Coordinates of C-alpha atoms and ligand atoms in Angstrom, one line a residue:
M1 CA -3.1 19.3 -18.5
Q2 CA -1.2 16.3 -18.2
L3 CA -3.3 14.4 -20.4
T4 CA -2.0 12.9 -23.4
R5 CA -4.0 12.5 -26.5
R6 CA -3.5 9.4 -26.2
T7 CA -5.0 9.2 -23.2
L8 CA -7.8 11.5 -24.0
I9 CA -8.9 8.9 -27.1
A10 CA -8.9 6.0 -24.8
V11 CA -10.6 8.2 -21.7
S12 CA -13.4 9.4 -25.0
L13 CA -13.9 5.9 -26.3
S14 CA -14.6 4.2 -22.6
L15 CA -16.6 7.0 -21.9
T16 CA -19.1 6.4 -25.6
L17 CA -18.8 2.6 -23.8
T18 CA -19.2 3.1 -20.4
L19 CA -22.7 4.7 -21.8
T20 CA -23.8 1.5 -22.9
P21 CA -25.6 0.4 -19.5
S22 CA -23.1 -1.4 -17.9
A23 CA -22.7 0.2 -14.5
A24 CA -21.6 -2.1 -11.7
V25 CA -23.6 -3.4 -9.4
F26 CA -24.1 -1.4 -6.4
A27 CA -26.6 -2.4 -3.5
A28 CA -27.7 0.4 -1.0
S29 CA -25.3 0.5 2.2
P30 CA -26.8 1.5 5.5
A31 CA -25.6 4.5 7.1
P32 CA -22.1 4.9 8.1
A33 CA -22.7 5.1 12.0
K34 CA -21.9 8.5 13.6
G35 CA -19.6 10.2 16.5
E36 CA -19.1 13.6 18.1
H37 CA -16.3 12.2 20.2
G38 CA -14.8 9.6 18.9
M39 CA -14.9 6.6 16.5
V40 CA -14.1 2.9 16.7
V41 CA -14.1 0.4 13.3
T42 CA -13.2 -3.0 13.9
A43 CA -14.2 -6.7 13.4
Q44 CA -15.5 -7.6 16.2
H45 CA -18.2 -5.8 18.3
L46 CA -17.1 -6.2 21.6
A47 CA -13.9 -5.1 21.0
S48 CA -15.7 -2.0 19.4
E49 CA -16.7 -1.5 22.8
V50 CA -14.2 -2.5 24.3
G51 CA -12.3 1.3 22.1
V52 CA -15.3 3.3 22.7
D53 CA -15.1 2.6 27.1
V54 CA -11.2 3.8 26.5
L55 CA -12.1 7.0 25.1
K56 CA -15.1 7.9 27.0
K57 CA -12.6 7.6 30.3
G58 CA -10.3 9.2 28.5
G59 CA -8.2 7.9 26.8
N60 CA -6.6 8.5 23.4
A61 CA -6.7 6.8 20.2
V62 CA -3.5 4.9 21.0
D63 CA -5.1 3.6 23.9
A64 CA -7.6 2.6 22.6
A65 CA -6.4 0.4 20.2
V66 CA -3.7 -1.6 22.4
A67 CA -7.0 -1.8 24.5
V68 CA -8.8 -3.4 21.0
G69 CA -5.4 -5.2 20.3
Y70 CA -5.6 -6.8 22.7
A71 CA -9.4 -7.8 23.0
L72 CA -9.4 -9.4 19.8
A73 CA -7.0 -11.5 20.6
V74 CA -9.4 -12.8 22.5
V75 CA -13.0 -12.7 21.3
Y76 CA -11.7 -12.4 17.4
P77 CA -9.2 -15.4 17.5
N78 CA -8.7 -16.7 14.1
A79 CA -7.0 -13.2 13.0
G80 CA -6.3 -10.7 16.5
N81 CA -3.2 -12.2 18.3
I82 CA -0.8 -11.9 20.3
G83 CA 1.3 -14.6 19.1
G84 CA 1.3 -13.2 16.0
G85 CA 2.4 -9.4 14.7
G86 CA 1.5 -6.4 12.8
F87 CA 1.1 -2.7 11.8
M88 CA 0.1 0.9 13.2
T89 CA 0.0 4.1 12.0
I90 CA -0.6 6.4 14.0
R91 CA -1.5 10.5 12.9
L92 CA -1.6 12.6 16.6
K93 CA -3.3 15.9 16.7
D94 CA -0.3 17.8 16.2
G95 CA 0.4 16.9 12.7
R96 CA 3.4 13.7 13.4
S97 CA 2.9 10.6 11.4
T98 CA 4.8 7.3 12.4
F99 CA 4.6 3.5 12.1
L100 CA 5.6 0.7 14.3
D101 CA 6.6 -2.0 13.2
F102 CA 6.0 -5.1 15.1
R103 CA 5.9 -7.8 12.8
E104 CA 7.0 -11.3 13.1
R105 CA 10.3 -12.1 12.1
A106 CA 12.4 -15.4 10.9
P107 CA 14.3 -17.5 13.7
L108 CA 17.7 -17.4 14.3
A109 CA 17.7 -20.7 12.4
A110 CA 15.6 -20.1 9.5
T111 CA 17.5 -21.0 5.9
K112 CA 16.0 -19.7 2.8
T113 CA 15.8 -23.4 1.4
M114 CA 14.0 -23.9 4.9
Y115 CA 10.9 -25.6 3.5
L116 CA 12.1 -26.9 0.3
D117 CA 12.7 -30.9 -0.6
K118 CA 15.8 -32.2 -1.4
D119 CA 14.9 -31.7 -4.8
G120 CA 14.5 -27.9 -4.5
K121 CA 11.2 -28.7 -4.5
P122 CA 7.9 -26.9 -1.9
V123 CA 7.4 -28.9 0.6
K124 CA 3.6 -28.6 0.2
G125 CA 1.9 -27.4 3.9
A126 CA 5.7 -26.7 6.3
S127 CA 5.6 -23.1 5.9
L128 CA 1.4 -22.9 6.9
D129 CA 1.0 -25.3 9.1
G130 CA 2.7 -26.1 12.6
Y131 CA 6.0 -25.0 14.1
L132 CA 7.7 -24.5 11.6
A133 CA 6.0 -22.0 9.9
V134 CA 5.6 -19.7 12.8
G135 CA 7.9 -16.9 13.1
V136 CA 8.6 -14.9 15.7
P137 CA 5.9 -12.5 17.1
G138 CA 5.7 -8.3 18.2
S139 CA 2.3 -8.2 18.9
V140 CA 2.8 -7.6 23.2
A141 CA 6.3 -5.4 22.2
G142 CA 4.6 -3.6 19.5
F143 CA 1.1 -2.6 22.1
E144 CA 3.3 -1.5 24.8
M145 CA 6.2 0.6 22.4
A146 CA 2.5 2.3 21.7
R147 CA 1.3 2.4 24.9
Q148 CA 4.3 3.7 26.2
K149 CA 5.4 6.6 23.6
Y150 CA 1.7 7.8 22.3
G151 CA -0.9 6.3 24.8
T152 CA -1.3 8.0 28.4
L153 CA -3.3 5.3 30.9
T154 CA -1.5 1.3 32.2
R155 CA -1.3 -1.5 30.9
Q156 CA -3.2 -2.6 33.6
D157 CA -6.2 -0.8 32.2
L158 CA -5.6 -1.2 28.5
M159 CA -5.0 -4.7 29.1
A160 CA -7.9 -5.3 31.7
P161 CA -11.2 -6.0 29.7
A162 CA -9.9 -8.7 27.7
I163 CA -8.6 -10.2 30.7
A164 CA -12.0 -9.9 32.0
Y165 CA -13.5 -11.1 28.4
A166 CA -10.9 -14.1 28.9
R167 CA -11.6 -15.7 31.9
D168 CA -15.3 -15.0 32.2
G169 CA -16.3 -15.5 28.3
F170 CA -17.9 -14.1 25.8
V171 CA -21.5 -15.5 24.1
L172 CA -21.2 -16.0 20.1
N173 CA -23.0 -14.4 17.9
Q174 CA -23.8 -15.5 14.6
G175 CA -20.5 -13.8 13.2
D176 CA -18.3 -15.0 15.9
A177 CA -19.8 -19.0 14.9
A178 CA -18.9 -18.9 11.3
S179 CA -15.5 -18.3 12.1
F180 CA -15.1 -20.3 14.2
A181 CA -16.6 -22.7 12.5
G182 CA -14.7 -22.0 9.7
G183 CA -11.3 -22.9 11.4
A184 CA -12.9 -26.0 13.1
E185 CA -11.1 -28.7 10.7
R186 CA -7.8 -27.3 10.8
L187 CA -8.0 -26.6 15.0
A188 CA -8.9 -29.5 15.9
K189 CA -5.4 -30.6 14.5
D190 CA -3.5 -29.7 17.6
P191 CA -5.2 -30.9 20.4
A192 CA -4.2 -27.6 22.6
A193 CA -6.1 -25.8 20.4
A194 CA -9.1 -28.2 20.0
A195 CA -9.6 -28.5 23.7
I196 CA -10.0 -24.6 24.0
F197 CA -11.9 -24.3 20.6
L198 CA -13.7 -27.0 20.5
K199 CA -16.8 -28.4 22.7
K200 CA -16.4 -31.6 24.3
D201 CA -18.0 -33.6 21.3
G202 CA -15.3 -31.9 18.8
K203 CA -18.0 -29.4 17.4
P204 CA -17.0 -25.7 17.4
Y205 CA -19.2 -23.3 20.0
G206 CA -22.2 -22.1 18.3
I207 CA -24.5 -18.9 18.2
G208 CA -25.6 -18.0 21.6
E209 CA -23.1 -20.9 23.3
K210 CA -20.1 -18.5 25.9
L211 CA -15.9 -19.3 24.9
A212 CA -13.9 -18.6 28.4
Q213 CA -10.0 -19.1 27.6
P214 CA -8.7 -19.7 31.2
D215 CA -5.2 -20.3 29.3
L216 CA -5.2 -16.6 27.7
A217 CA -6.5 -14.9 30.4
A218 CA -3.6 -16.4 32.4
S219 CA -0.6 -15.4 30.0
L220 CA -2.7 -11.9 29.7
S221 CA -2.6 -11.1 33.6
A222 CA 0.7 -12.2 33.5
I223 CA 1.6 -9.7 30.5
S224 CA -0.2 -7.3 32.0
E225 CA 1.5 -7.2 35.7
K226 CA 4.8 -7.6 34.2
G227 CA 5.5 -6.0 30.9
P228 CA 5.9 -7.9 27.5
D229 CA 9.0 -9.8 29.4
A230 CA 6.5 -12.0 31.0
F231 CA 6.0 -13.0 26.6
Y232 CA 9.8 -12.7 25.5
K233 CA 12.0 -14.1 28.5
G234 CA 9.1 -15.8 30.7
A235 CA 6.6 -19.1 31.4
I236 CA 5.2 -18.1 27.6
A237 CA 8.6 -17.5 26.2
D238 CA 9.7 -21.3 27.6
A239 CA 6.2 -22.6 26.9
I240 CA 6.1 -22.1 23.4
V241 CA 10.0 -23.0 22.6
K242 CA 9.6 -26.4 24.1
A243 CA 6.3 -27.0 22.2
S244 CA 8.1 -26.2 18.9
G245 CA 11.1 -27.9 19.7
A246 CA 9.4 -31.6 20.6
K247 CA 7.0 -30.6 16.5
G248 CA 9.1 -30.3 14.5
G249 CA 9.5 -26.1 15.1
I250 CA 13.1 -24.1 15.4
L251 CA 12.4 -21.6 17.0
A252 CA 14.4 -20.7 20.6
K253 CA 14.6 -18.9 23.3
G254 CA 17.2 -16.5 21.9
D255 CA 14.6 -15.4 18.7
F256 CA 12.5 -14.3 21.5
E257 CA 14.8 -12.4 23.4
Q258 CA 15.8 -10.3 21.1
Y259 CA 12.5 -9.0 19.0
A260 CA 12.2 -5.5 19.1
V261 CA 9.9 -2.9 17.6
R262 CA 11.6 -1.3 14.8
E263 CA 9.7 2.5 14.3
L264 CA 9.7 3.9 11.1
K265 CA 9.0 6.7 9.2
P266 CA 5.9 6.1 7.6
V267 CA 5.2 6.8 4.0
T268 CA 4.1 9.9 2.4
C269 CA 2.6 10.5 -0.7
S270 CA 0.1 13.5 -2.3
Y271 CA -3.3 12.6 -4.4
R272 CA -5.7 14.9 -5.4
G273 CA -4.5 17.0 -3.0
Y274 CA -5.4 14.6 0.0
E275 CA -1.9 13.4 1.7
I276 CA -1.5 9.3 2.0
I277 CA 0.1 8.3 5.2
S278 CA 0.7 4.4 4.9
S279 CA 2.8 1.5 5.3
P280 CA 6.5 1.7 4.9
P281 CA 8.5 -1.6 4.0
P282 CA 9.1 -4.2 5.4
S283 CA 5.4 -3.9 4.2
S284 CA 4.6 -3.2 0.6
G285 CA 1.0 -1.7 1.5
G286 CA 1.9 2.1 1.3
V287 CA 4.1 2.2 -1.4
I288 CA 2.2 -0.1 -4.2
I289 CA -0.8 2.2 -2.9
C290 CA 0.8 5.0 -3.2
E291 CA 2.1 4.3 -7.0
I292 CA -0.9 2.7 -7.7
L293 CA -3.1 6.3 -7.3
N294 CA 0.0 8.2 -9.3
V295 CA -0.4 6.5 -12.4
L296 CA -4.8 6.9 -11.7
E297 CA -4.0 10.0 -10.6
L298 CA -3.7 11.6 -14.2
Y299 CA -7.0 9.3 -15.2
P300 CA -10.3 11.0 -14.6
L301 CA -12.1 8.5 -12.9
S302 CA -15.0 10.5 -11.9
Y303 CA -15.7 11.1 -15.5
L304 CA -15.1 7.7 -16.2
G305 CA -17.3 6.5 -12.8
A306 CA -17.4 3.3 -10.6
G307 CA -17.2 0.2 -12.1
S308 CA -17.0 1.0 -16.0
A309 CA -14.9 -0.2 -18.4
G310 CA -12.6 2.3 -19.1
T311 CA -12.0 2.9 -14.9
V312 CA -11.4 -1.1 -14.5
H313 CA -9.1 -1.2 -17.1
V314 CA -7.0 1.6 -16.6
M315 CA -7.4 0.8 -12.5
V316 CA -6.2 -2.9 -13.3
E317 CA -2.9 -1.7 -15.2
A318 CA -1.9 0.1 -12.7
M319 CA -2.0 -2.7 -10.1
R320 CA -0.5 -4.8 -12.7
Y321 CA 2.7 -2.7 -13.3
A322 CA 2.8 -1.9 -9.1
Y323 CA 2.7 -5.9 -8.5
V324 CA 5.6 -6.3 -10.4
D325 CA 7.6 -3.8 -7.8
R326 CA 6.0 -5.2 -5.5
N327 CA 6.7 -8.9 -5.5
S328 CA 10.0 -8.3 -7.0
A329 CA 12.0 -5.1 -5.5
L330 CA 11.0 -4.7 -1.8
G331 CA 11.1 -6.5 1.6
D332 CA 12.8 -5.6 4.7
P333 CA 14.4 -2.6 4.8
D334 CA 17.2 -3.8 7.7
F335 CA 18.1 -6.8 4.6
V336 CA 17.0 -4.5 1.3
D337 CA 17.6 -1.5 -0.2
N338 CA 13.9 -1.1 -1.4
P339 CA 14.1 2.0 -4.2
V340 CA 11.1 3.1 -1.9
E341 CA 11.8 6.9 -4.6
K342 CA 11.9 5.8 -7.4
L343 CA 8.3 4.0 -7.1
L344 CA 6.5 7.2 -5.6
D345 CA 8.3 8.9 -8.1
K346 CA 5.6 11.1 -9.6
G347 CA 7.9 10.6 -13.1
Y348 CA 7.8 7.2 -12.4
A349 CA 4.1 6.5 -12.1
K350 CA 4.5 8.7 -16.3
D351 CA 6.6 6.2 -17.0
I352 CA 3.7 3.2 -15.9
R353 CA 1.1 5.7 -17.6
D354 CA 3.3 5.7 -21.3
K355 CA 3.3 2.0 -21.1
I356 CA -0.5 1.6 -20.7
D357 CA -2.2 1.3 -23.9
P358 CA -5.4 2.7 -23.7
F359 CA -7.5 0.1 -26.1
R360 CA -6.1 -3.0 -24.9
A361 CA -5.0 -4.9 -22.1
G362 CA -0.9 -5.5 -20.9
V363 CA 0.5 -9.2 -20.5
S364 CA 1.7 -9.8 -17.3
K365 CA 4.4 -12.4 -18.6
D366 CA 5.6 -9.6 -20.5
L367 CA 6.7 -7.5 -17.3
M368 CA 9.1 -10.2 -15.9
P369 CA 11.9 -9.4 -14.3
K370 CA 15.4 -10.2 -15.4
G371 CA 15.8 -13.7 -12.8
F372 CA 12.6 -14.3 -11.0
G373 CA 10.8 -17.4 -11.5
E374 CA -3.2 -15.3 0.2
S375 CA -7.1 -17.8 3.1
K376 CA -7.9 -15.3 5.9
E377 CA -7.6 -14.2 8.0
T378 CA -5.8 -10.6 9.4
T379 CA -7.7 -7.3 10.7
H380 CA -7.8 -4.3 10.5
Y381 CA -8.9 -1.7 12.7
S382 CA -9.3 1.9 12.9
I383 CA -10.5 4.4 15.4
I384 CA -10.3 8.1 15.7
D385 CA -10.6 10.1 18.8
K386 CA -11.6 13.4 20.4
D387 CA -8.5 15.7 19.6
G388 CA -8.4 13.9 16.4
N389 CA -5.5 11.5 16.9
A390 CA -6.2 9.3 14.5
V391 CA -4.8 5.2 14.4
A392 CA -4.7 2.5 11.8
V393 CA -3.8 -1.3 12.8
T394 CA -3.4 -4.1 10.9
Y395 CA -2.2 -7.5 12.6
T396 CA -2.5 -10.9 12.1
L397 CA -1.8 -14.5 12.3
N398 CA -1.2 -15.2 8.7
G399 CA -4.0 -17.6 8.1
S400 CA -7.3 -18.0 9.6
F401 CA -6.1 -19.2 12.7
G402 CA -2.4 -18.8 11.7
A403 CA -0.2 -22.3 11.9
G404 CA -3.1 -23.5 14.2
V405 CA -1.0 -24.6 17.3
V406 CA -0.9 -23.8 20.5
A407 CA 1.7 -24.2 23.2
D408 CA 0.2 -26.3 25.6
G409 CA -1.1 -23.6 29.2
T410 CA 0.0 -20.6 27.3
G411 CA -3.9 -20.1 25.6
I412 CA -1.5 -18.5 22.5
L413 CA -2.3 -19.3 19.1
L414 CA 0.5 -18.8 16.9
N415 CA 1.5 -17.2 13.6
N416 CA 2.1 -19.3 10.0
E417 CA 4.1 -15.6 8.9
M418 CA 7.1 -17.8 7.5
D419 CA 4.7 -18.6 4.1
D420 CA 4.9 -15.1 3.5
F421 CA 9.0 -15.1 2.7
T422 CA 9.6 -16.3 -1.1
Q423 CA 9.8 -20.2 -1.0
K424 CA 11.5 -20.0 -4.1
P425 CA 10.7 -17.5 -6.9
G426 CA 8.4 -18.2 -9.2
V427 CA 6.4 -20.3 -7.1
P428 CA 3.4 -18.7 -5.4
N429 CA 2.5 -18.6 -2.0
L430 CA -0.9 -18.4 -0.2
Y431 CA -2.0 -15.6 -1.5
G432 CA -1.1 -16.6 -5.4
L433 CA 1.8 -13.8 -5.1
V434 CA 4.8 -14.4 -7.0
Q435 CA 7.7 -13.1 -6.0
G436 CA 11.6 -13.5 -6.0
E437 CA 14.5 -12.6 -4.0
A438 CA 14.2 -9.6 -1.9
N439 CA 11.5 -11.7 0.2
A440 CA 14.0 -14.2 0.0
I441 CA 13.8 -16.2 4.2
E442 CA 16.8 -15.0 6.1
P443 CA 17.6 -14.9 9.9
K444 CA 15.6 -12.3 11.2
K445 CA 14.3 -10.5 8.5
T446 CA 10.9 -9.9 8.3
P447 CA 9.0 -11.2 5.8
L448 CA 7.2 -9.4 3.3
S449 CA 3.6 -7.9 4.0
S450 CA 0.8 -6.1 2.1
M451 CA -0.6 -4.9 5.4
S452 CA -1.6 -0.8 4.5
P453 CA -3.3 0.9 8.0
T454 CA -3.4 4.0 6.6
V455 CA -4.5 7.7 6.9
V456 CA -5.5 10.0 4.7
T457 CA -5.3 14.1 5.6
K458 CA -6.4 16.9 4.0
D459 CA -5.3 20.3 4.8
G460 CA -3.5 19.3 7.1
K461 CA -6.6 17.4 9.5
P462 CA -7.6 13.9 9.3
F463 CA -9.6 12.8 6.7
M464 CA -10.2 9.4 6.0
V465 CA -8.8 6.1 8.4
I466 CA -8.8 2.9 6.2
G467 CA -7.2 -0.6 6.0
S468 CA -8.2 -3.7 5.8
P469 CA -7.5 -8.1 5.6
G470 CA -7.3 -9.6 2.4
G471 CA -3.9 -11.3 1.8
S472 CA -2.5 -9.4 -1.0
R473 CA -5.5 -8.0 -2.2
I474 CA -5.5 -5.9 0.7
I475 CA -3.7 -2.9 -1.0
T476 CA -6.1 -3.2 -4.2
I477 CA -9.4 -3.0 -1.2
T478 CA -7.3 -0.6 0.7
L479 CA -7.2 1.6 -2.7
E480 CA -10.6 1.1 -4.4
A481 CA -11.9 3.1 -0.7
I482 CA -10.4 5.8 -1.0
V483 CA -10.7 5.6 -4.8
N484 CA -14.4 5.4 -4.0
V485 CA -14.6 8.6 -1.5
I486 CA -12.2 11.0 -3.2
D487 CA -13.0 10.7 -7.3
H488 CA -16.8 8.6 -7.4
G489 CA -18.1 10.9 -3.8
M490 CA -19.7 7.9 -2.5
N491 CA -20.6 7.5 1.1
I492 CA -18.2 5.8 3.6
Q493 CA -20.3 2.9 4.3
E494 CA -20.8 2.9 0.0
A495 CA -16.7 2.6 -0.6
I496 CA -16.1 0.1 1.7
D497 CA -19.1 -2.0 1.0
A498 CA -19.4 -1.7 -3.5
P499 CA -17.9 -4.6 -5.2
R500 CA -14.1 -4.9 -6.3
I501 CA -11.4 -6.2 -8.5
H502 CA -8.7 -7.5 -7.7
H503 CA -4.9 -7.8 -10.3
Q504 CA -1.5 -9.3 -9.2
W505 CA 0.4 -9.2 -12.1
L506 CA 0.9 -13.2 -11.6
P507 CA -1.6 -14.7 -12.5
D508 CA -2.7 -12.6 -15.7
T509 CA -6.5 -12.3 -14.3
V510 CA -8.7 -9.3 -13.2
Y511 CA -10.8 -10.9 -10.0
V512 CA -13.9 -9.6 -9.9
E513 CA -16.4 -9.9 -6.8
P514 CA -19.6 -11.6 -7.3
F515 CA -22.3 -8.8 -9.6
G516 CA -18.9 -6.7 -9.6
L517 CA -19.3 -5.8 -12.7
S518 CA -22.4 -5.9 -15.2
P519 CA -22.4 -8.5 -17.8
D520 CA -21.2 -5.9 -20.7
T521 CA -18.6 -4.5 -18.3
E522 CA -17.3 -7.9 -18.2
R523 CA -18.0 -7.9 -22.2
L524 CA -16.2 -4.8 -23.0
L525 CA -12.8 -5.8 -20.8
A526 CA -12.6 -9.1 -22.4
G527 CA -13.1 -7.8 -26.1
M528 CA -9.8 -5.6 -24.7
G529 CA -8.6 -8.5 -23.8
Y530 CA -8.9 -9.4 -20.1
H531 CA -8.9 -12.2 -18.5
L532 CA -11.9 -11.7 -16.2
E533 CA -12.4 -14.4 -12.9
L534 CA -15.4 -14.0 -11.4
A535 CA -15.3 -15.2 -7.6
D536 CA -18.0 -16.8 -5.9
K537 CA -16.6 -15.7 -2.7
T538 CA -16.3 -11.5 -1.5
W539 CA -12.9 -10.9 0.0
G540 CA -12.0 -8.0 3.0
Q541 CA -13.2 -6.9 5.3
A542 CA -13.1 -3.2 5.4
A543 CA -13.1 -0.8 8.7
G544 CA -13.2 3.0 7.4
I545 CA -13.8 6.3 9.2
L546 CA -13.5 9.7 7.3
V547 CA -14.1 13.5 9.2
G548 CA -16.2 16.1 8.9
G549 CA -19.5 13.8 6.8
K550 CA -20.1 10.8 5.5
S551 CA -19.2 11.9 1.6
L552 CA -17.2 14.7 0.2
D553 CA -20.5 15.8 -0.8
E554 CA -21.5 16.2 3.1
I555 CA -18.2 17.7 3.7
E556 CA -18.7 20.3 0.9
K557 CA -22.0 21.2 2.4
G558 CA -20.9 21.5 5.9
G559 CA -22.9 19.8 8.3
G560 CA -22.9 15.9 8.5
A561 CA -21.2 14.5 11.7
R562 CA -17.5 14.9 13.2
Y563 CA -17.0 10.9 13.1
N564 CA -18.1 9.1 10.5
G565 CA -17.7 4.8 10.8
A566 CA -18.2 2.2 8.4
I567 CA -17.3 -1.5 9.4
D568 CA -17.5 -3.7 5.7
S569 CA -20.9 -5.1 5.3
R570 CA -18.9 -8.4 4.3
A571 CA -17.6 -8.5 8.0
A572 CA -20.7 -10.3 10.1
A573 CA -19.5 -10.4 13.6
G574 CA -17.9 -6.6 13.4
E575 CA -19.3 -2.8 14.3
A576 CA -18.4 1.3 14.3
L577 CA -18.8 2.4 17.5
G578 CA -19.2 6.4 17.6
Y579 CA -19.9 8.4 20.2
Ligands
DON1 O1 1.3 -9.5 5.8 C1 0.5 -9.9 4.7 O2 0.7 -9.5 3.9 C2 -0.5 -11.2 4.9 N1 0.2 -12.2 6.3 C3 -2.2 -11.0 5.6 C4 -2.8 -12.0 5.8 C5 -3.7 -11.9 5.9 O3 -4.7 -10.3 5.4 C6 -5.0 -12.6 5.6 N2 -6.6 -12.6 5.9 N3 -7.0 -12.4 4.7

């Protein structure tokens, strides 16, 4: 066994410590949803139904993912989108896996210092609000490539439900209404957005009220009929470019004409006999999840226990080191030489473990690389079909309702993804991420993401599909769900609902969800030198599927449902739907 003596001392110390009544406060979770033929888990219940209907009609998981992507653009517009971008991790029944990068690109006229004033200081809100914040959208091109290469149904079939919900409207439930209420102030600032999402009295639509989006229905119908050219080369691009020019943006027709999806090899790594298949750069997600898992692999997490000071200690230290790498070394692979091989190397993980003091918190500023100076919403959905094709999609407008702007007549909310770039080395972004040159703005470059749509396999078969929104916390949310299933034996719903902790190197703070750790554990960690911030709100909305049973225990015993789906209890409008 590769445990060093130092580690073992730490382990036994932690165990002694955790034998005091100090387990995290876990609430009971509802049972996961069951399905024998397929499972669709999304953050909006109508979109989950759309996905299951596609599977029932004989479409595969990729078909369902495309239909869900378009549906969420209508029924979950704070994050679902055609004006933003995202990633799709696909693991096919024959064992092949692939990754589609349809994330936004910087406009051709973008410059490294475009969000700085003449004194070199970031202009507040410039990368977040209005047209200057908008990256060239990729979702329409991404869905079309997914459908053409890996789907089986027509674009018209897959887009019809979204068009119907946009044209005829949908009735808001409590979760939907809460999301619109949260965006009301932002949407009020743009007359075109306000005309769609706010009522005549300026108030957001409430529970039981119906929201129709006729302009969006027309845009979707044009895309359905003519394909992505309707978006990238036709009237929609014209309208966006015109509005951008009139309102301080820099988008040009050329930006749209040359947008291209990248098909990339997913990042893979092994963790305790499981294979993790996740997002490569321009996401940091897969690399950083794997780096953290490699570090954790030789700590006995199940023995230390979920939520114990010992487990939190090693997890936070692994996160600390990995986020330094994230924020300093990674960027768009067309522009930066990403040291992926090094970061995924098990020997590199050992070097990190050797630096972790078993008894004390590390100090982030000591890890500052040379020359160095995330709000809501994104959405994740997980789908598996009767043949075992598994698809994980995370896509986003970045902030809730993106840049908060809609070009007249399009009905399409635009992203504020440009904020994911480094505005200036050392200056935190929306998610408090302090990043470096590798992620500096350049024309056509894609900003570094944390989105981590992930498929886990075991013995060559799909085991888990998982991902979440949450800005820079996406990585730790996804990681913790995996660890909760594999190390702590939780069922998929418990693994997703369990309280979260997060550390991202800077600020040097361990964020803890409400009631996430017991007071005794908090005191133990504080005694080790940790600065804890007990958050007043939860974060993330994970969507997961486990194959063969609801937990490892059930899988081992046999007899569990084939597909077990869980939408985060934090996702008020979501649903896991099996059939
Ligand atoms: O790509 C990224 O990492 C961010 N734009 C994701 C934003 C996000 O998750 C916001 N939702 N909570």
